[in-house]
PDB file of C-alpha atoms in Angstrom:
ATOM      1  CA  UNK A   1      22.070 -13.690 -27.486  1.00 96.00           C
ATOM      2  CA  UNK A   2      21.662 -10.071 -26.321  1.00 97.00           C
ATOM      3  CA  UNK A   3      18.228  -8.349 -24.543  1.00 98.00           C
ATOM      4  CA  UNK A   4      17.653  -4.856 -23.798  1.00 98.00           C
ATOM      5  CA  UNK A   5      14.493  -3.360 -21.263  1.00 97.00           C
ATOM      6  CA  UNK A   6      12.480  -0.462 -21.826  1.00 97.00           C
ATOM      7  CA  UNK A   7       9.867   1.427 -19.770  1.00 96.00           C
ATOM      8  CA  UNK A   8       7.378  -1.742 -20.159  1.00 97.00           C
ATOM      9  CA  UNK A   9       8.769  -3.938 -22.527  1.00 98.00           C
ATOM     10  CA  UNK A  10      11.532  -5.477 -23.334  1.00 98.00           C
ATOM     11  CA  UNK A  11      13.186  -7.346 -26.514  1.00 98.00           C
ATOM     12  CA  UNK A  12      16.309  -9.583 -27.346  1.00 98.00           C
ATOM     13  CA  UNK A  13      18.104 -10.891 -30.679  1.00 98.00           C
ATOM     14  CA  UNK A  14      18.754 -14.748 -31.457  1.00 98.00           C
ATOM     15  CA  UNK A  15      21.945 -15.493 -32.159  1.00 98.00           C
ATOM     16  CA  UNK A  16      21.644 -15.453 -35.594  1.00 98.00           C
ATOM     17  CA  UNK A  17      20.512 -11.801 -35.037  1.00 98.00           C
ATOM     18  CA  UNK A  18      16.620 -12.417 -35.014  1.00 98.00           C
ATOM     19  CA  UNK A  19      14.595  -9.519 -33.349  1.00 98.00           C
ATOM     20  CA  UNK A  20      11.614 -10.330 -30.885  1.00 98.00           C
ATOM     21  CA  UNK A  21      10.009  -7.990 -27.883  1.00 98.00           C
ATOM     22  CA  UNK A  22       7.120  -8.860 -25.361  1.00 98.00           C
ATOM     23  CA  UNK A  23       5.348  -6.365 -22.682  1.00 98.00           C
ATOM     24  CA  UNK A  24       3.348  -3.068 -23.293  1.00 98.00           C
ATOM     25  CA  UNK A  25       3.184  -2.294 -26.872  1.00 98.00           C
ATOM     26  CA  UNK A  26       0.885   0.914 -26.491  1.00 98.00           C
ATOM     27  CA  UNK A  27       2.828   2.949 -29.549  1.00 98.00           C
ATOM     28  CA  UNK A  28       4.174  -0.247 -31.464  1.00 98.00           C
ATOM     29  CA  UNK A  29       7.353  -0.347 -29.389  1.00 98.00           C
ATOM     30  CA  UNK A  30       6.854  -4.317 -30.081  1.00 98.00           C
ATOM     31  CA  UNK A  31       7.558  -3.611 -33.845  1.00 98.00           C
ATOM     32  CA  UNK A  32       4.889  -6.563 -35.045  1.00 98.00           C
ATOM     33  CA  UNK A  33       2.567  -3.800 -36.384  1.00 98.00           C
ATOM     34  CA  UNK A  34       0.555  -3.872 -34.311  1.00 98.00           C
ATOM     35  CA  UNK A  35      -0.579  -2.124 -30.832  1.00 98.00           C
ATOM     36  CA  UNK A  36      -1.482  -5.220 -28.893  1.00 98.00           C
ATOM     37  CA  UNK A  37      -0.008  -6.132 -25.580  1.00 98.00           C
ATOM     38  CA  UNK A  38       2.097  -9.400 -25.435  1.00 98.00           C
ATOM     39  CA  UNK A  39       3.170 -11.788 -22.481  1.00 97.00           C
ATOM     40  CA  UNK A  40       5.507 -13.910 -24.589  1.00 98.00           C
ATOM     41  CA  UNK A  41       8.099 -12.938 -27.324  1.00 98.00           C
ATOM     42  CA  UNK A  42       6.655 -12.196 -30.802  1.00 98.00           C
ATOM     43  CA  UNK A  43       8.567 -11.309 -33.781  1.00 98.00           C
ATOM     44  CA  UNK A  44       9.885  -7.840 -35.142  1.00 98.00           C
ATOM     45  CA  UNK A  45       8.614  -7.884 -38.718  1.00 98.00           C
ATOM     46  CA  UNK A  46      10.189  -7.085 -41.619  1.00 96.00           C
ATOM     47  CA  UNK A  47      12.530  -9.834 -42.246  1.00 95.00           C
ATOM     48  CA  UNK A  48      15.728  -7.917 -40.613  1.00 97.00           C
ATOM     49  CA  UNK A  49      19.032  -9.064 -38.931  1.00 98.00           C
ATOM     50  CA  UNK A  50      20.267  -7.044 -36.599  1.00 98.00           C
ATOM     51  CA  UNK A  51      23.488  -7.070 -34.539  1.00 98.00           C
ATOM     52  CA  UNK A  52      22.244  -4.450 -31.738  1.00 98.00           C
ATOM     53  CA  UNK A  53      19.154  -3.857 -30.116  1.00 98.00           C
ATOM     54  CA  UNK A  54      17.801  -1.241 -27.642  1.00 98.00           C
ATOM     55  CA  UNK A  55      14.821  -0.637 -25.976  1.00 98.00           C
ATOM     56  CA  UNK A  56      13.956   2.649 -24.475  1.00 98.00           C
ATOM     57  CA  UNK A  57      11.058   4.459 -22.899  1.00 97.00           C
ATOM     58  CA  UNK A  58       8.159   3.481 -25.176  1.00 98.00           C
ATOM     59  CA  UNK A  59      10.593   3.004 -28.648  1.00 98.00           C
ATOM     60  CA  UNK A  60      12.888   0.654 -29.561  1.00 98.00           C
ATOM     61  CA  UNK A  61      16.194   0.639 -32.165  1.00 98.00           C
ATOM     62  CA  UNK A  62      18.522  -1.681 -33.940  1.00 98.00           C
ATOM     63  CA  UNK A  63      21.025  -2.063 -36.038  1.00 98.00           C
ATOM     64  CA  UNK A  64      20.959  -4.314 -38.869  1.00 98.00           C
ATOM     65  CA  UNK A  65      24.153  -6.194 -40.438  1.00 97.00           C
ATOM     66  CA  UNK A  66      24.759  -3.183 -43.035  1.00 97.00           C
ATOM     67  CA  UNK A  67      24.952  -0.855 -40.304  1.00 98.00           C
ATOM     68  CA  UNK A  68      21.489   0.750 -40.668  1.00 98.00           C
ATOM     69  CA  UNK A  69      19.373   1.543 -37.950  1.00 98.00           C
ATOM     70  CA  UNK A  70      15.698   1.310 -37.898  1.00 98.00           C
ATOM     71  CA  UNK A  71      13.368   2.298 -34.799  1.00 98.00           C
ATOM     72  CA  UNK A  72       9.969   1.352 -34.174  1.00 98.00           C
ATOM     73  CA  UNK A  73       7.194   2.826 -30.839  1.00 98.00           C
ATOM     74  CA  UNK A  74       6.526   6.193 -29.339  1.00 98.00           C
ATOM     75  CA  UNK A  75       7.927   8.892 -31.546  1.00 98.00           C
ATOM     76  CA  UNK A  76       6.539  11.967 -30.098  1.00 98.00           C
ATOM     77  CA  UNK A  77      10.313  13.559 -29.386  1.00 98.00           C
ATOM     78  CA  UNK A  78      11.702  12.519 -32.377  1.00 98.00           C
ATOM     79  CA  UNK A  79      13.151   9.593 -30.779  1.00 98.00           C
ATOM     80  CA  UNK A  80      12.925   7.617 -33.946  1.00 98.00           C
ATOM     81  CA  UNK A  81      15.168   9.849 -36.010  1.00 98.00           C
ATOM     82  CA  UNK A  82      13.300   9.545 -39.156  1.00 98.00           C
ATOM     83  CA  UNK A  83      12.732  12.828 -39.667  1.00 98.00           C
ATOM     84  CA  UNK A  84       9.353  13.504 -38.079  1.00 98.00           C
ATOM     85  CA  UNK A  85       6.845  13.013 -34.843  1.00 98.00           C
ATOM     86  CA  UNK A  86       4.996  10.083 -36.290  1.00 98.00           C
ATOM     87  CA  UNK A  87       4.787   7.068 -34.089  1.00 98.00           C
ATOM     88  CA  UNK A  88       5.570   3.887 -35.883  1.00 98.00           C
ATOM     89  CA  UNK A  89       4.806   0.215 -35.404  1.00 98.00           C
ATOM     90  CA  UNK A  90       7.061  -1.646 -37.534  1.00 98.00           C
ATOM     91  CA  UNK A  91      10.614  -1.065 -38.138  1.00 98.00           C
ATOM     92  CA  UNK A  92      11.202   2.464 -39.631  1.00 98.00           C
ATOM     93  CA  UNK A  93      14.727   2.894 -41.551  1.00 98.00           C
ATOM     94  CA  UNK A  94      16.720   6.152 -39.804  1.00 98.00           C
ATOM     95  CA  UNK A  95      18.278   8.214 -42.913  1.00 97.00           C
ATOM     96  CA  UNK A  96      21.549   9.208 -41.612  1.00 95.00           C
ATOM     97  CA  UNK A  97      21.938  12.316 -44.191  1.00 90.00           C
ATOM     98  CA  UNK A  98      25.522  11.740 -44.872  1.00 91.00           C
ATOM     99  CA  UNK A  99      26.706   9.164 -47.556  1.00 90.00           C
ATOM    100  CA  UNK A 100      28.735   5.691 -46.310  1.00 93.00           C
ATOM    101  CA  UNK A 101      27.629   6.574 -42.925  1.00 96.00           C
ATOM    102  CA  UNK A 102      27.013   3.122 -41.013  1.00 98.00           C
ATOM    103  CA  UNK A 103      26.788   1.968 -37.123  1.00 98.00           C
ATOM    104  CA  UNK A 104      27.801  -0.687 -35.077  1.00 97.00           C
ATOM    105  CA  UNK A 105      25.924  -0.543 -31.875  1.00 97.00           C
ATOM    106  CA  UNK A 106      22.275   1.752 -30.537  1.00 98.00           C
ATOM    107  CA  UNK A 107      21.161   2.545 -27.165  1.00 98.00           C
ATOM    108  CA  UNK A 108      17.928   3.901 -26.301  1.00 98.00           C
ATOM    109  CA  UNK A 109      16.755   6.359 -23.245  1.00 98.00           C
ATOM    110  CA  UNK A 110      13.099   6.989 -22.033  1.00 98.00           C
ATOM    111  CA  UNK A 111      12.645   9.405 -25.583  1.00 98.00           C
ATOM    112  CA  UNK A 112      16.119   9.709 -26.955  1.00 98.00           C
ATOM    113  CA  UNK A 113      18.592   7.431 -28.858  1.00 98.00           C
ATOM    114  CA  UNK A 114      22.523   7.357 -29.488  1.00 98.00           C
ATOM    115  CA  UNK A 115      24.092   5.189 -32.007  1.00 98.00           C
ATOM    116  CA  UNK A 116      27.776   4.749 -32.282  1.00 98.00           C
ATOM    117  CA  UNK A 117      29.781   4.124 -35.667  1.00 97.00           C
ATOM    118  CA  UNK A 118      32.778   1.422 -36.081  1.00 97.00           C
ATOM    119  CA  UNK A 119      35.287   4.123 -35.847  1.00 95.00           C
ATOM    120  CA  UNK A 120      33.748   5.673 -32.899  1.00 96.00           C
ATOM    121  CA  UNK A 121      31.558   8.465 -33.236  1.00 97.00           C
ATOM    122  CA  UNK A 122      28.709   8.758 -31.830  1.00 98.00           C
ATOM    123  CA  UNK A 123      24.999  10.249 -33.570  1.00 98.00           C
ATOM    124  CA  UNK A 124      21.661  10.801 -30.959  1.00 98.00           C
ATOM    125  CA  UNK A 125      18.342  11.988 -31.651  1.00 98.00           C
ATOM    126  CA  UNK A 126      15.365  12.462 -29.758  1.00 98.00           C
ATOM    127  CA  UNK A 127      14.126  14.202 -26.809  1.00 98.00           C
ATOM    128  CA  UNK A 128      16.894  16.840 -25.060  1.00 98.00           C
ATOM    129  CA  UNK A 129      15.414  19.153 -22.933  1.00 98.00           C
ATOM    130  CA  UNK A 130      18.602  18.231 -20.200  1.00 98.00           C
ATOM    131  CA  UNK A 131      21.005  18.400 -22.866  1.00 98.00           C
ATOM    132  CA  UNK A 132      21.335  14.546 -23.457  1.00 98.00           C
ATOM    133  CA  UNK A 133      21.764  14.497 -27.163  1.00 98.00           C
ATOM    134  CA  UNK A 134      25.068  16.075 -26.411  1.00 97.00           C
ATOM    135  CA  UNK A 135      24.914  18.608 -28.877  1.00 97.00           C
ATOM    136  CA  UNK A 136      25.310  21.566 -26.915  1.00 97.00           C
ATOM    137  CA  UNK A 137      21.924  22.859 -26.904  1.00 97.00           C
ATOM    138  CA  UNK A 138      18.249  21.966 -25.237  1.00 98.00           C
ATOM    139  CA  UNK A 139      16.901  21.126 -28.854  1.00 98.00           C
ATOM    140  CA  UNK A 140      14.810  18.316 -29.550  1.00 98.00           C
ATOM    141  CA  UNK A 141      16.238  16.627 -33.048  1.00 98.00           C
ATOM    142  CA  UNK A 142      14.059  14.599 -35.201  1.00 98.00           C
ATOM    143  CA  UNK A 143      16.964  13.653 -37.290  1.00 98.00           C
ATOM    144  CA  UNK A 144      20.761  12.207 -35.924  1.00 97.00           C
ATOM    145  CA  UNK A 145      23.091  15.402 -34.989  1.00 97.00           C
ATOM    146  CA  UNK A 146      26.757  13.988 -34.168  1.00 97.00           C
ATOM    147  CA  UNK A 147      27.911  14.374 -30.614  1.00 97.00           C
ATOM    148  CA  UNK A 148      31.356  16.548 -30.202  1.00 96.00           C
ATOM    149  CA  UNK A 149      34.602  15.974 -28.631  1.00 93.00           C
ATOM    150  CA  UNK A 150      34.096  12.108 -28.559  1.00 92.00           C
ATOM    151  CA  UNK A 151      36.143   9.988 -30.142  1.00 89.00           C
ATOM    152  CA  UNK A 152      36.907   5.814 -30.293  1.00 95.00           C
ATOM    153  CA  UNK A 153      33.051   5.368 -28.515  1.00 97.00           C
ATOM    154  CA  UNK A 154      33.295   1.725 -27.114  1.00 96.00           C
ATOM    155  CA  UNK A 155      29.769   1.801 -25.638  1.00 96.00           C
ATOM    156  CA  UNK A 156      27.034   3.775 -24.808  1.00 97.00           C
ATOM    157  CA  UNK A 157      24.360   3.975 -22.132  1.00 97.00           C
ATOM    158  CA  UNK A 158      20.957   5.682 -22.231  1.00 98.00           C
ATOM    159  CA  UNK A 159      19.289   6.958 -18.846  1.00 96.00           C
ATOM    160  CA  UNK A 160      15.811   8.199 -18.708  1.00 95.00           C
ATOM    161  CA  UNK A 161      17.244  11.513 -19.855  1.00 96.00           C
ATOM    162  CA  UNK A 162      21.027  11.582 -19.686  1.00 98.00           C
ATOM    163  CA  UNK A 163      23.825   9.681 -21.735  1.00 98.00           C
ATOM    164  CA  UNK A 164      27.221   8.381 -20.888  1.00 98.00           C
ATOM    165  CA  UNK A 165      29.804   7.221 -23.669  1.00 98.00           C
ATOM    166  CA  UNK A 166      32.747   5.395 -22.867  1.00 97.00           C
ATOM    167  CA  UNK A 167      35.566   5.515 -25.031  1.00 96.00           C
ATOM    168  CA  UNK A 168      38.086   3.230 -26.011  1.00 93.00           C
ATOM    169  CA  UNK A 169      40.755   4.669 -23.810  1.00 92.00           C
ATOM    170  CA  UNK A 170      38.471   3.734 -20.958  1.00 93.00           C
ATOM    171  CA  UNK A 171      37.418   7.598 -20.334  1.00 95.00           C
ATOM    172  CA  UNK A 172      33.962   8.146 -19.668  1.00 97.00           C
ATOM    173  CA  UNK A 173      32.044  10.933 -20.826  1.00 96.00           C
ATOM    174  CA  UNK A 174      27.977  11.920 -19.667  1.00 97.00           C
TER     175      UNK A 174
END
């Protein structure tokens, strides 16, 4: 139904929200727990549906049907936003800190990610030496830190190390 590329690999969801990547999988970015190389789809493991998928630099991220994201791959930024530097081959749930909090969409950059909620807000983590977390500063963030001033976040789109949001009123932000 969907498919998003990375740096060397690339992965798509069925439409019934099944996960599967192909290409380099050097850090696990293939999340089937494994660092093996593949020239065909192969499953994400861990029994997940997700409604969004992303694929970034050497990580990928998705959202499952509750809203939770889990990443997977290269890890050395922070890019999977579960607290720490540890790369990960299989899907690794992303605590957002704050109770109820839940997202409907994930985009991923060469080492940072943005995820945007249902009522628009929008959360990255990851590498930000440019300033493409949004957050104001050139701090790398291990963990989600909410991007200000953006409200009613329609999509997002994740550069090798920038990030535009466009919001529902059709104004674009980067």
């Amino acid at each position: 139904a969907t498919v998003s590329t990375g740096n060397d690999h690339a992965c798509g969801l069925t439409a019934l929200g099944q996960a599967y990547c192909w290409g380099r999988n050097g850090y696990g970015q293939l999340g089937d727990g494994s660092t093996t190389d593949a020239f065909s789809p192969v499953p994400v493991v861990g029994g997940h549906t997700f409604k969004s998928i992303g694929a970034g630099g050497n990580h990928t991220c998705a959202v499952d049907g509750g809203g939770n994201v889990y990443c997977w791959g290269r890890n050395d930024s922070g890019q999977l936003g579960d607290g720490s530097t540890t790369h990960r081959s299989l899907p690794t749930f992303v605590p957002t800190g704050v109770v109820g909090l839940i997202f409907q969409t994930v985009a991923a950059g060469y080492a940072h990610t943005c995820a945007a909620t249902p009522w628009g807000s929008a959360f990255c983590w990851g590498a930000n030496p440019y300033g493409q977390l949004g957050d104001g500063t050139n701090q790398n963030r291990t963990s989600l830190v909410q991007v200000p001033g953006l409200a009613g976040v329609t999509q997002l789109s994740l550069g090798g190390n920038h990030t535009c949001a466009v919001e529902g009123s059709g104004n674009t932000y980067c």
